Short mmCIF file of C-alpha atoms in Angstrom, two decimals:
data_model
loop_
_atom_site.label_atom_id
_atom_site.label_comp_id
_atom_site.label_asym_id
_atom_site.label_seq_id
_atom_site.Cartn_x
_atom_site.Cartn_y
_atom_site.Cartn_z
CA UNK O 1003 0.00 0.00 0.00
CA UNK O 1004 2.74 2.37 1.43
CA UNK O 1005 6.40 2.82 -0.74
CA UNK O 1006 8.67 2.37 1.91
CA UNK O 1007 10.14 5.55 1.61
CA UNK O 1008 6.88 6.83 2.47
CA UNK O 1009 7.07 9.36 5.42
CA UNK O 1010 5.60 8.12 8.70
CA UNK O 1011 3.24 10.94 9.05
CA UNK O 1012 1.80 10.75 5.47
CA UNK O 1013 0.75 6.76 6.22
CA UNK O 1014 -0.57 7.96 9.62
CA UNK O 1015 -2.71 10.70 7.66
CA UNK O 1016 -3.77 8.48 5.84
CA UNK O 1017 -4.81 5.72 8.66
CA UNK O 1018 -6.58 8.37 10.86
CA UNK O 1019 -8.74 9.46 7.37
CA UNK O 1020 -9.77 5.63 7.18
CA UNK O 1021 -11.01 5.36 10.68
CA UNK O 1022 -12.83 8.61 10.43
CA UNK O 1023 -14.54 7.67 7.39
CA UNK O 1024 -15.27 4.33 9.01
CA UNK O 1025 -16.68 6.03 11.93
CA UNK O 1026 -18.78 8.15 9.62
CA UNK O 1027 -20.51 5.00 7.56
CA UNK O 1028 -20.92 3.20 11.40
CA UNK O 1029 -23.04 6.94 12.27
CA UNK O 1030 -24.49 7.13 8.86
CA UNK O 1031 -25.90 3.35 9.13
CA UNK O 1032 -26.91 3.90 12.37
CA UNK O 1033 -28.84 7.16 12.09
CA UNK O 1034 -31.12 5.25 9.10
CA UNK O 1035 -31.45 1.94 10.64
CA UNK O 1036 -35.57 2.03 11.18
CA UNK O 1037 -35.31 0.88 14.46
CA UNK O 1038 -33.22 2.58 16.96
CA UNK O 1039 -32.82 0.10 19.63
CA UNK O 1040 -29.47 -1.77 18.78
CA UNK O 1041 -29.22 0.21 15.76
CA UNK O 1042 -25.05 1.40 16.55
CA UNK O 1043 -24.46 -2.36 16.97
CA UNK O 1044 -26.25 -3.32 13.66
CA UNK O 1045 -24.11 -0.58 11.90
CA UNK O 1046 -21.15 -2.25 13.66
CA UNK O 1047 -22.00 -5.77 12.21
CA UNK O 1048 -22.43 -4.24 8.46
CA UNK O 1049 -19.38 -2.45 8.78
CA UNK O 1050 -16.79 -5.02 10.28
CA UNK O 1051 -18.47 -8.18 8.91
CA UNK O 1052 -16.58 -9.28 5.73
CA UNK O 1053 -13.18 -7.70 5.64
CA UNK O 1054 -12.76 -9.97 2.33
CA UNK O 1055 -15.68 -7.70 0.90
CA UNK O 1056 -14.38 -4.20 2.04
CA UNK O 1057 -11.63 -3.66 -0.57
CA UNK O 1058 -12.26 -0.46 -0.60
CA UNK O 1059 -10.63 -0.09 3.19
CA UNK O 1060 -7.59 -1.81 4.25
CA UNK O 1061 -8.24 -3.73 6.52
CA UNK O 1062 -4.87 -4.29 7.69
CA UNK O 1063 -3.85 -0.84 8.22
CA UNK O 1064 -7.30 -0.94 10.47
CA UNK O 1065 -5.47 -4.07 12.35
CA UNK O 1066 -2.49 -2.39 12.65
CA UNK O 1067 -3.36 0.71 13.65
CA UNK O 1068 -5.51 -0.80 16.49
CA UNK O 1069 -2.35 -3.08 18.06
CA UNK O 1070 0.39 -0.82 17.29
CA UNK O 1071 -0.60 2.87 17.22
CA UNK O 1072 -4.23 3.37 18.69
CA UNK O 1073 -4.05 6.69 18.76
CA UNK O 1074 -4.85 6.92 15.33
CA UNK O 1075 -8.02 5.05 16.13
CA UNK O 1076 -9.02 7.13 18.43
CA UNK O 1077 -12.62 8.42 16.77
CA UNK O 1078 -13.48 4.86 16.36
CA UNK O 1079 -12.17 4.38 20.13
CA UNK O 1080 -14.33 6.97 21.33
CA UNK O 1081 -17.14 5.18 19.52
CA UNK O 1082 -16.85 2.03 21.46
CA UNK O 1083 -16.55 3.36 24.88
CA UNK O 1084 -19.49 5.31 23.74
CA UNK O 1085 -21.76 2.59 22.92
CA UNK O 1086 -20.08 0.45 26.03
CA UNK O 1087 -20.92 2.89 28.89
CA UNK O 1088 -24.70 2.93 27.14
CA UNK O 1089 -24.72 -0.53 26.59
CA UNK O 1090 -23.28 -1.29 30.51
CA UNK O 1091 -26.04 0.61 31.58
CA UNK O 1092 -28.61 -0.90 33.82
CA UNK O 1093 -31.27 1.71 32.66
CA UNK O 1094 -30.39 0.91 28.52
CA UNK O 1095 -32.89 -1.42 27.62
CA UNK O 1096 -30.62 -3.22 24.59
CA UNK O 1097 -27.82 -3.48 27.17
CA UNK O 1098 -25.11 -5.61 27.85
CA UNK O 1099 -25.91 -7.71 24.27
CA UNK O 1100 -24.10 -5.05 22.49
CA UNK O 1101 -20.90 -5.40 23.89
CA UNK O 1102 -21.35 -9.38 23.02
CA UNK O 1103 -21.91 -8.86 19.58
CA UNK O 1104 -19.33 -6.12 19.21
CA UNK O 1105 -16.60 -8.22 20.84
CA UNK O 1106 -17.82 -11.20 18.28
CA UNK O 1107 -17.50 -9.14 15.34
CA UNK O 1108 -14.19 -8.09 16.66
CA UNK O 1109 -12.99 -11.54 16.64
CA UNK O 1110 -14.59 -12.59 12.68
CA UNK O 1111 -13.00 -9.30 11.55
CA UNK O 1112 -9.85 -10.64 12.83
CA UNK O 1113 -10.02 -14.07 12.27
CA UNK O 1114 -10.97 -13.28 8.14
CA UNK O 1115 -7.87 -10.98 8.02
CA UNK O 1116 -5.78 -13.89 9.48
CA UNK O 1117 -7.98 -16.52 7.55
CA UNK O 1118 -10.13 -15.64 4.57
CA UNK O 1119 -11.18 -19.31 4.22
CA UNK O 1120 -12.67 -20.31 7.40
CA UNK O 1121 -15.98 -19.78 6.96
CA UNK O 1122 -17.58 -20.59 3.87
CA UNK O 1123 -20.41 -18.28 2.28
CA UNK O 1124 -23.61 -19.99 4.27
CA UNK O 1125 -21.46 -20.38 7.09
CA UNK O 1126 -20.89 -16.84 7.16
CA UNK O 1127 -24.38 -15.38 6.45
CA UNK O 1128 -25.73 -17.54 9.20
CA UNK O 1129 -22.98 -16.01 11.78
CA UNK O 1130 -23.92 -12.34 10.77
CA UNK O 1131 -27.43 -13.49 10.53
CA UNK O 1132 -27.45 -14.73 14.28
CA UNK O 1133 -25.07 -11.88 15.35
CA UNK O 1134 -27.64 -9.38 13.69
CA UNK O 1135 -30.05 -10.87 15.27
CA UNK O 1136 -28.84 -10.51 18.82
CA UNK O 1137 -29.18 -6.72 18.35
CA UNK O 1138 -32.89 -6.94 18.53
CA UNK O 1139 -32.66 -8.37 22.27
CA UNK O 1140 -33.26 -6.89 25.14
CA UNK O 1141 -31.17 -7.40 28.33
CA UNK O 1142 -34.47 -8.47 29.90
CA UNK O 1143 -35.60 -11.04 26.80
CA UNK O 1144 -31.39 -12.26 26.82
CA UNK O 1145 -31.78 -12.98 30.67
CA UNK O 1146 -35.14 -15.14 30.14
CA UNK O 1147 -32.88 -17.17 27.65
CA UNK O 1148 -29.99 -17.64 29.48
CA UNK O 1149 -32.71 -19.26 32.02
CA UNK O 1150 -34.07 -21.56 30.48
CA UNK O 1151 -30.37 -22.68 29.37
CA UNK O 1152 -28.31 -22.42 32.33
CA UNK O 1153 -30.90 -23.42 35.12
CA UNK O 1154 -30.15 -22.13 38.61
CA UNK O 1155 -27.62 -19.38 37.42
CA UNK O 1156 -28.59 -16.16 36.89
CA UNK O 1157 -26.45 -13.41 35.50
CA UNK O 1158 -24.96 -10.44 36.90
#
């Protein structure tokens, strides 16, 4: 992507005005999703879940950036913490279920930058279909589930 002559502040530039414009489609998608309620995590989903399909970002500079200079991801930083103090929230009715599906799409982003292959196409639609999915619970509706599957324990 870079020469390697390239100056270090020209490539950083450049990284900061691909997390801003990511940060931009996540508020964009998020401000026309019909149904508010989980609507910043859906946005997340779209945005982070094929990094195969998103050749028009580098998705390794993204990587990069995050582990080895996160100050240049600092708008999309802010974002998080953002959504994770509203999500943590005991009076936010999506709740804690954001956080889960953020962290998972943190870890397929990852894992198709590392892997391309692992998933196949169905495979994949059904594990942004699920993850999707998720953003339409409640922390109330998630609690009745985790019920009925983990009898006796409830969560914190």
């Amino acid at each position: 992507m870079f020469r390697p002559e390239a100056p270090g502040e020209h490539i950083e530039r450049h990284v900061e005005a691909v997390i801003e414009e990511l940060v931009a489609e996540l508020d964009h998608w998020s401000r026309t999703d019909p149904v508010p309620e989980g609507a910043d995590d859906r946005a997340y989903v779209q945005a982070f879940s094929d990094a195969r399909e998103n050749s028009d970002r580098d998705q390794v500079t993204l990587l990069h950036a995050a582990v080895a200079r996160p100050h240049l991801a600092e708008a999309l930083i802010q974002r998080n913490r953002r959504m994770d103090r509203e999500d943590l929230d005991p009076g936010h009715p999506a709740g804690v279920i954001g956080v889960i599906v953020r962290l998972a799409m943190d870890g397929l982003w990852v894992s198709d930058i590392l892997d391309a292959t692992r998933f196949d196409e169905a495979q994949r639609r059904r594990i942004i279909g699920i993850l999707t999915g998720l953003t339409h619970l409640t922390d109330e509706r998630l609690e009745g589930l985790l019920a009925e599957v983990v009898p006796g324990e409830q969560p914190d």
